[in-house]
């Protein structure tokens, strides 16, 4: 897990270097709470240590930190550190780094439906007015655009409950490189592959070309 910090640092630096506006990292899923307690505790301690250590770098490179997920399940020390770093970087504009912590897409969609249902029950929203934009606005990702590219490392070929709604038209890139070994060259390789894709969004190639 400590080796993975280097992968995070390299990926963030690479993204900032090529001018990406948004980068989301799946740091800890809701399912990860089922891992051995010793490992989970070590991960939480590492999270606090890393956030504190990387704050000066985020500030220097004008990177804004945000986070999505059920943060109520995080230890108080993690919640406090996360809020502190987000608060101190909120004015940064070069790039937004989004950490998915204690996150799962099913959790997020379920929570959004609960909020929408409450609005309907209170007479604040008509069911006939509910559309895709309505659902999107209640998701924790409402403040950021849908991702254009998903990079899946470690030879896995699944999405693992990550941004299921938002990935509708994202390009998918799979690599056998293990995440702890993922470096700038691997990130750039994924971007180069993405640049060769034709993003049609349901249209024909002829329509895109014209």
PDB file of C-alpha atoms in Angstrom:
ATOM      1  CA  UNK A   1       0.000   0.000   0.000  1.00  0.00           C
ATOM      2  CA  UNK A   2       2.905   2.368   0.672  1.00  0.00           C
ATOM      3  CA  UNK A   3       4.219   1.618  -2.808  1.00  0.00           C
ATOM      4  CA  UNK A   4       0.841   2.658  -4.176  1.00  0.00           C
ATOM      5  CA  UNK A   5       1.426   6.178  -2.844  1.00  0.00           C
ATOM      6  CA  UNK A   6       4.147   6.584  -5.452  1.00  0.00           C
ATOM      7  CA  UNK A   7       1.642   5.548  -8.103  1.00  0.00           C
ATOM      8  CA  UNK A   8      -0.794   8.180  -6.858  1.00  0.00           C
ATOM      9  CA  UNK A   9       1.895  10.863  -6.888  1.00  0.00           C
ATOM     10  CA  UNK A  10       3.075   9.976 -10.400  1.00  0.00           C
ATOM     11  CA  UNK A  11      -0.456   9.808 -11.782  1.00  0.00           C
ATOM     12  CA  UNK A  12      -1.468  13.153 -10.277  1.00  0.00           C
ATOM     13  CA  UNK A  13       1.709  14.810 -11.547  1.00  0.00           C
ATOM     14  CA  UNK A  14       1.228  13.347 -15.021  1.00  0.00           C
ATOM     15  CA  UNK A  15      -2.392  14.454 -15.159  1.00  0.00           C
ATOM     16  CA  UNK A  16      -1.461  17.976 -14.102  1.00  0.00           C
ATOM     17  CA  UNK A  17       1.399  18.126 -16.602  1.00  0.00           C
ATOM     18  CA  UNK A  18      -0.834  17.410 -19.602  1.00  0.00           C
ATOM     19  CA  UNK A  19      -3.521  19.813 -18.447  1.00  0.00           C
ATOM     20  CA  UNK A  20      -6.301  17.512 -17.260  1.00  0.00           C
ATOM     21  CA  UNK A  21      -9.017  19.387 -15.413  1.00  0.00           C
ATOM     22  CA  UNK A  22     -10.281  16.442 -13.352  1.00  0.00           C
ATOM     23  CA  UNK A  23      -8.770  13.219 -12.045  1.00  0.00           C
ATOM     24  CA  UNK A  24     -10.660  10.720  -9.892  1.00  0.00           C
ATOM     25  CA  UNK A  25      -8.851   7.978  -7.967  1.00  0.00           C
ATOM     26  CA  UNK A  26     -10.722   5.016  -6.482  1.00  0.00           C
ATOM     27  CA  UNK A  27      -8.888   4.948  -3.159  1.00  0.00           C
ATOM     28  CA  UNK A  28     -11.178   2.855  -0.953  1.00  0.00           C
ATOM     29  CA  UNK A  29     -14.499   1.192  -1.748  1.00  0.00           C
ATOM     30  CA  UNK A  30     -17.350   0.377   0.616  1.00  0.00           C
ATOM     31  CA  UNK A  31     -16.527  -3.285  -0.007  1.00  0.00           C
ATOM     32  CA  UNK A  32     -12.977  -2.713   1.224  1.00  0.00           C
ATOM     33  CA  UNK A  33     -14.327  -2.413   4.771  1.00  0.00           C
ATOM     34  CA  UNK A  34     -14.656  -6.212   4.623  1.00  0.00           C
ATOM     35  CA  UNK A  35     -10.874  -6.600   4.487  1.00  0.00           C
ATOM     36  CA  UNK A  36      -8.941  -7.680   7.631  1.00  0.00           C
ATOM     37  CA  UNK A  37      -9.199  -5.038  10.343  1.00  0.00           C
ATOM     38  CA  UNK A  38      -5.415  -4.726  10.619  1.00  0.00           C
ATOM     39  CA  UNK A  39      -5.148  -3.881   6.924  1.00  0.00           C
ATOM     40  CA  UNK A  40      -8.023  -1.402   7.075  1.00  0.00           C
ATOM     41  CA  UNK A  41      -6.494   0.378  10.081  1.00  0.00           C
ATOM     42  CA  UNK A  42      -3.142   0.551   8.310  1.00  0.00           C
ATOM     43  CA  UNK A  43      -4.815   2.020   5.226  1.00  0.00           C
ATOM     44  CA  UNK A  44      -6.620   4.669   7.262  1.00  0.00           C
ATOM     45  CA  UNK A  45      -3.377   5.666   9.011  1.00  0.00           C
ATOM     46  CA  UNK A  46      -1.608   5.793   5.667  1.00  0.00           C
ATOM     47  CA  UNK A  47      -4.377   8.006   4.297  1.00  0.00           C
ATOM     48  CA  UNK A  48      -3.929  10.558   7.084  1.00  0.00           C
ATOM     49  CA  UNK A  49      -0.151  10.481   6.738  1.00  0.00           C
ATOM     50  CA  UNK A  50      -0.293  10.889   2.951  1.00  0.00           C
ATOM     51  CA  UNK A  51      -2.818  13.731   2.960  1.00  0.00           C
ATOM     52  CA  UNK A  52      -0.742  15.717   5.441  1.00  0.00           C
ATOM     53  CA  UNK A  53       2.472  15.014   3.563  1.00  0.00           C
ATOM     54  CA  UNK A  54       1.083  15.889   0.125  1.00  0.00           C
ATOM     55  CA  UNK A  55      -0.716  19.101   1.111  1.00  0.00           C
ATOM     56  CA  UNK A  56       2.259  21.369   0.291  1.00  0.00           C
ATOM     57  CA  UNK A  57       2.556  19.719  -3.141  1.00  0.00           C
ATOM     58  CA  UNK A  58      -1.150  20.211  -3.824  1.00  0.00           C
ATOM     59  CA  UNK A  59      -0.845  23.860  -2.886  1.00  0.00           C
ATOM     60  CA  UNK A  60       2.294  24.376  -4.942  1.00  0.00           C
ATOM     61  CA  UNK A  61       0.656  22.907  -8.049  1.00  0.00           C
ATOM     62  CA  UNK A  62      -2.711  24.619  -7.471  1.00  0.00           C
ATOM     63  CA  UNK A  63      -4.559  21.300  -7.175  1.00  0.00           C
ATOM     64  CA  UNK A  64      -7.967  21.287  -5.503  1.00  0.00           C
ATOM     65  CA  UNK A  65      -8.862  18.199  -3.471  1.00  0.00           C
ATOM     66  CA  UNK A  66     -12.441  16.942  -3.237  1.00  0.00           C
ATOM     67  CA  UNK A  67     -13.797  13.564  -2.157  1.00  0.00           C
ATOM     68  CA  UNK A  68     -16.875  11.401  -2.721  1.00  0.00           C
ATOM     69  CA  UNK A  69     -18.131   8.542  -0.598  1.00  0.00           C
ATOM     70  CA  UNK A  70     -19.710   7.689   2.740  1.00  0.00           C
ATOM     71  CA  UNK A  71     -17.241   9.597   4.889  1.00  0.00           C
ATOM     72  CA  UNK A  72     -19.255   8.943   8.041  1.00  0.00           C
ATOM     73  CA  UNK A  73     -17.653   5.498   8.144  1.00  0.00           C
ATOM     74  CA  UNK A  74     -14.120   6.896   8.117  1.00  0.00           C
ATOM     75  CA  UNK A  75     -12.267   7.216  11.442  1.00  0.00           C
ATOM     76  CA  UNK A  76     -12.560  10.700  12.955  1.00  0.00           C
ATOM     77  CA  UNK A  77      -8.861  11.382  12.324  1.00  0.00           C
ATOM     78  CA  UNK A  78      -9.359  10.668   8.613  1.00  0.00           C
ATOM     79  CA  UNK A  79     -12.473  12.817   8.411  1.00  0.00           C
ATOM     80  CA  UNK A  80     -10.710  15.722  10.139  1.00  0.00           C
ATOM     81  CA  UNK A  81      -7.597  15.509   7.947  1.00  0.00           C
ATOM     82  CA  UNK A  82      -9.628  15.138   4.755  1.00  0.00           C
ATOM     83  CA  UNK A  83     -11.776  18.156   5.575  1.00  0.00           C
ATOM     84  CA  UNK A  84      -8.700  20.203   6.443  1.00  0.00           C
ATOM     85  CA  UNK A  85      -6.931  19.465   3.155  1.00  0.00           C
ATOM     86  CA  UNK A  86     -10.091  20.082   1.123  1.00  0.00           C
ATOM     87  CA  UNK A  87     -10.648  23.373   2.919  1.00  0.00           C
ATOM     88  CA  UNK A  88      -7.080  24.558   2.371  1.00  0.00           C
ATOM     89  CA  UNK A  89      -7.082  23.665  -1.336  1.00  0.00           C
ATOM     90  CA  UNK A  90     -10.612  24.781  -2.239  1.00  0.00           C
ATOM     91  CA  UNK A  91      -9.428  27.905  -4.067  1.00  0.00           C
ATOM     92  CA  UNK A  92      -6.937  26.035  -6.290  1.00  0.00           C
ATOM     93  CA  UNK A  93      -7.866  26.020  -9.976  1.00  0.00           C
ATOM     94  CA  UNK A  94      -5.203  24.156 -11.956  1.00  0.00           C
ATOM     95  CA  UNK A  95      -6.761  20.706 -11.507  1.00  0.00           C
ATOM     96  CA  UNK A  96      -9.360  18.987  -9.336  1.00  0.00           C
ATOM     97  CA  UNK A  97      -8.281  15.742  -7.691  1.00  0.00           C
ATOM     98  CA  UNK A  98     -11.240  13.659  -6.560  1.00  0.00           C
ATOM     99  CA  UNK A  99     -10.646  10.847  -4.049  1.00  0.00           C
ATOM    100  CA  UNK A 100     -13.339   8.159  -3.900  1.00  0.00           C
ATOM    101  CA  UNK A 101     -13.203   7.085  -0.248  1.00  0.00           C
ATOM    102  CA  UNK A 102     -15.627   4.595   1.283  1.00  0.00           C
ATOM    103  CA  UNK A 103     -17.382   4.890  -2.056  1.00  0.00           C
ATOM    104  CA  UNK A 104     -19.496   2.612  -4.206  1.00  0.00           C
ATOM    105  CA  UNK A 105     -21.715   3.547  -7.109  1.00  0.00           C
ATOM    106  CA  UNK A 106     -24.636   1.497  -5.815  1.00  0.00           C
ATOM    107  CA  UNK A 107     -24.421   3.344  -2.489  1.00  0.00           C
ATOM    108  CA  UNK A 108     -24.404   6.672  -4.309  1.00  0.00           C
ATOM    109  CA  UNK A 109     -27.342   5.830  -6.588  1.00  0.00           C
ATOM    110  CA  UNK A 110     -29.357   4.455  -3.665  1.00  0.00           C
ATOM    111  CA  UNK A 111     -28.697   7.616  -1.658  1.00  0.00           C
ATOM    112  CA  UNK A 112     -29.710   9.785  -4.624  1.00  0.00           C
ATOM    113  CA  UNK A 113     -32.990   7.899  -5.026  1.00  0.00           C
ATOM    114  CA  UNK A 114     -33.706   8.309  -1.313  1.00  0.00           C
ATOM    115  CA  UNK A 115     -33.189  12.071  -1.583  1.00  0.00           C
ATOM    116  CA  UNK A 116     -35.360  12.316  -4.698  1.00  0.00           C
ATOM    117  CA  UNK A 117     -38.092  10.238  -3.040  1.00  0.00           C
ATOM    118  CA  UNK A 118     -38.030  12.586  -0.053  1.00  0.00           C
ATOM    119  CA  UNK A 119     -38.470  15.583  -2.359  1.00  0.00           C
ATOM    120  CA  UNK A 120     -41.442  13.896  -4.035  1.00  0.00           C
ATOM    121  CA  UNK A 121     -43.005  12.944  -0.680  1.00  0.00           C
ATOM    122  CA  UNK A 122     -42.687  16.542   0.527  1.00  0.00           C
ATOM    123  CA  UNK A 123     -44.291  17.872  -2.636  1.00  0.00           C
ATOM    124  CA  UNK A 124     -41.090  19.619  -3.702  1.00  0.00           C
ATOM    125  CA  UNK A 125     -40.660  17.548  -6.871  1.00  0.00           C
ATOM    126  CA  UNK A 126     -43.117  16.013  -9.337  1.00  0.00           C
ATOM    127  CA  UNK A 127     -42.355  12.508 -10.591  1.00  0.00           C
ATOM    128  CA  UNK A 128     -43.057  13.669 -14.144  1.00  0.00           C
ATOM    129  CA  UNK A 129     -40.192  16.147 -13.805  1.00  0.00           C
ATOM    130  CA  UNK A 130     -37.610  13.500 -12.876  1.00  0.00           C
ATOM    131  CA  UNK A 131     -35.115  12.942 -15.699  1.00  0.00           C
ATOM    132  CA  UNK A 132     -31.456  12.009 -16.156  1.00  0.00           C
ATOM    133  CA  UNK A 133     -30.345  15.477 -15.101  1.00  0.00           C
ATOM    134  CA  UNK A 134     -32.363  15.188 -11.904  1.00  0.00           C
ATOM    135  CA  UNK A 135     -30.647  11.959 -10.908  1.00  0.00           C
ATOM    136  CA  UNK A 136     -27.232  13.312 -11.855  1.00  0.00           C
ATOM    137  CA  UNK A 137     -27.767  16.372  -9.672  1.00  0.00           C
ATOM    138  CA  UNK A 138     -28.335  14.196  -6.590  1.00  0.00           C
ATOM    139  CA  UNK A 139     -25.231  12.053  -7.091  1.00  0.00           C
ATOM    140  CA  UNK A 140     -22.054  12.879  -5.190  1.00  0.00           C
ATOM    141  CA  UNK A 141     -20.361  13.504  -8.545  1.00  0.00           C
ATOM    142  CA  UNK A 142     -22.748  16.324  -9.469  1.00  0.00           C
ATOM    143  CA  UNK A 143     -19.965  18.895  -9.143  1.00  0.00           C
ATOM    144  CA  UNK A 144     -17.698  17.246 -11.712  1.00  0.00           C
ATOM    145  CA  UNK A 145     -18.175  16.112 -15.359  1.00  0.00           C
ATOM    146  CA  UNK A 146     -18.549  12.464 -16.329  1.00  0.00           C
ATOM    147  CA  UNK A 147     -15.140  10.848 -16.921  1.00  0.00           C
ATOM    148  CA  UNK A 148     -13.888  10.567 -20.489  1.00  0.00           C
ATOM    149  CA  UNK A 149     -11.502   7.712 -19.688  1.00  0.00           C
ATOM    150  CA  UNK A 150     -11.405   4.903 -17.134  1.00  0.00           C
ATOM    151  CA  UNK A 151      -8.015   3.273 -16.534  1.00  0.00           C
ATOM    152  CA  UNK A 152      -8.238  -0.182 -14.932  1.00  0.00           C
ATOM    153  CA  UNK A 153      -4.952  -1.607 -13.681  1.00  0.00           C
ATOM    154  CA  UNK A 154      -3.688  -4.983 -12.447  1.00  0.00           C
ATOM    155  CA  UNK A 155      -5.098  -7.054 -15.296  1.00  0.00           C
ATOM    156  CA  UNK A 156      -8.638  -6.805 -13.932  1.00  0.00           C
ATOM    157  CA  UNK A 157     -11.492  -6.537 -16.421  1.00  0.00           C
ATOM    158  CA  UNK A 158     -14.303  -5.242 -14.245  1.00  0.00           C
ATOM    159  CA  UNK A 159     -15.562  -1.857 -13.088  1.00  0.00           C
ATOM    160  CA  UNK A 160     -15.884  -2.875  -9.430  1.00  0.00           C
ATOM    161  CA  UNK A 161     -18.889  -0.718  -8.494  1.00  0.00           C
ATOM    162  CA  UNK A 162     -17.173   2.482  -9.626  1.00  0.00           C
ATOM    163  CA  UNK A 163     -19.086   5.383 -11.215  1.00  0.00           C
ATOM    164  CA  UNK A 164     -21.549   2.997 -12.877  1.00  0.00           C
ATOM    165  CA  UNK A 165     -23.922   5.790 -13.906  1.00  0.00           C
ATOM    166  CA  UNK A 166     -21.217   8.258 -14.917  1.00  0.00           C
ATOM    167  CA  UNK A 167     -19.247   5.788 -17.064  1.00  0.00           C
ATOM    168  CA  UNK A 168     -22.052   5.374 -19.636  1.00  0.00           C
ATOM    169  CA  UNK A 169     -19.969   6.803 -22.481  1.00  0.00           C
ATOM    170  CA  UNK A 170     -16.481   6.680 -21.023  1.00  0.00           C
ATOM    171  CA  UNK A 171     -13.665   4.995 -22.873  1.00  0.00           C
ATOM    172  CA  UNK A 172     -12.241   1.978 -21.022  1.00  0.00           C
ATOM    173  CA  UNK A 173      -8.541   1.149 -20.897  1.00  0.00           C
ATOM    174  CA  UNK A 174      -7.187  -2.038 -19.315  1.00  0.00           C
ATOM    175  CA  UNK A 175      -3.569  -2.681 -18.394  1.00  0.00           C
ATOM    176  CA  UNK A 176      -1.787  -5.592 -16.718  1.00  0.00           C
ATOM    177  CA  UNK A 177       0.442  -3.160 -14.817  1.00  0.00           C
ATOM    178  CA  UNK A 178      -0.156  -3.487 -11.083  1.00  0.00           C
ATOM    179  CA  UNK A 179      -1.331  -0.251  -9.455  1.00  0.00           C
ATOM    180  CA  UNK A 180       1.663   0.013  -7.050  1.00  0.00           C
ATOM    181  CA  UNK A 181       3.931  -0.152 -10.128  1.00  0.00           C
ATOM    182  CA  UNK A 182       1.870   2.287 -12.231  1.00  0.00           C
ATOM    183  CA  UNK A 183       3.953   5.302 -13.261  1.00  0.00           C
ATOM    184  CA  UNK A 184       3.846   8.342 -15.536  1.00  0.00           C
ATOM    185  CA  UNK A 185       4.835   6.355 -18.616  1.00  0.00           C
ATOM    186  CA  UNK A 186       1.900   4.012 -18.028  1.00  0.00           C
ATOM    187  CA  UNK A 187      -0.482   6.936 -17.617  1.00  0.00           C
ATOM    188  CA  UNK A 188       0.793   8.584 -20.800  1.00  0.00           C
ATOM    189  CA  UNK A 189       0.400   5.278 -22.652  1.00  0.00           C
ATOM    190  CA  UNK A 190      -3.254   5.149 -21.616  1.00  0.00           C
ATOM    191  CA  UNK A 191      -3.782   8.741 -22.746  1.00  0.00           C
ATOM    192  CA  UNK A 192      -2.139   8.038 -26.101  1.00  0.00           C
ATOM    193  CA  UNK A 193      -4.437   5.050 -26.569  1.00  0.00           C
ATOM    194  CA  UNK A 194      -7.436   7.226 -25.688  1.00  0.00           C
ATOM    195  CA  UNK A 195      -6.424   9.802 -28.281  1.00  0.00           C
ATOM    196  CA  UNK A 196      -6.800   7.137 -30.972  1.00  0.00           C
ATOM    197  CA  UNK A 197     -10.413   6.445 -30.006  1.00  0.00           C
ATOM    198  CA  UNK A 198     -13.398   7.817 -31.905  1.00  0.00           C
ATOM    199  CA  UNK A 199     -15.995   9.089 -29.442  1.00  0.00           C
ATOM    200  CA  UNK A 200     -19.353   8.976 -31.221  1.00  0.00           C
ATOM    201  CA  UNK A 201     -21.929   9.094 -28.405  1.00  0.00           C
ATOM    202  CA  UNK A 202     -24.378   7.063 -30.485  1.00  0.00           C
ATOM    203  CA  UNK A 203     -23.684   8.918 -33.738  1.00  0.00           C
ATOM    204  CA  UNK A 204     -22.039   7.539 -36.890  1.00  0.00           C
ATOM    205  CA  UNK A 205     -18.432   8.212 -37.875  1.00  0.00           C
ATOM    206  CA  UNK A 206     -19.664  10.348 -40.766  1.00  0.00           C
ATOM    207  CA  UNK A 207     -21.647  12.550 -38.402  1.00  0.00           C
ATOM    208  CA  UNK A 208     -18.655  13.052 -36.140  1.00  0.00           C
ATOM    209  CA  UNK A 209     -16.371  13.959 -39.038  1.00  0.00           C
ATOM    210  CA  UNK A 210     -18.782  16.619 -40.242  1.00  0.00           C
TER     211      UNK A 210
END
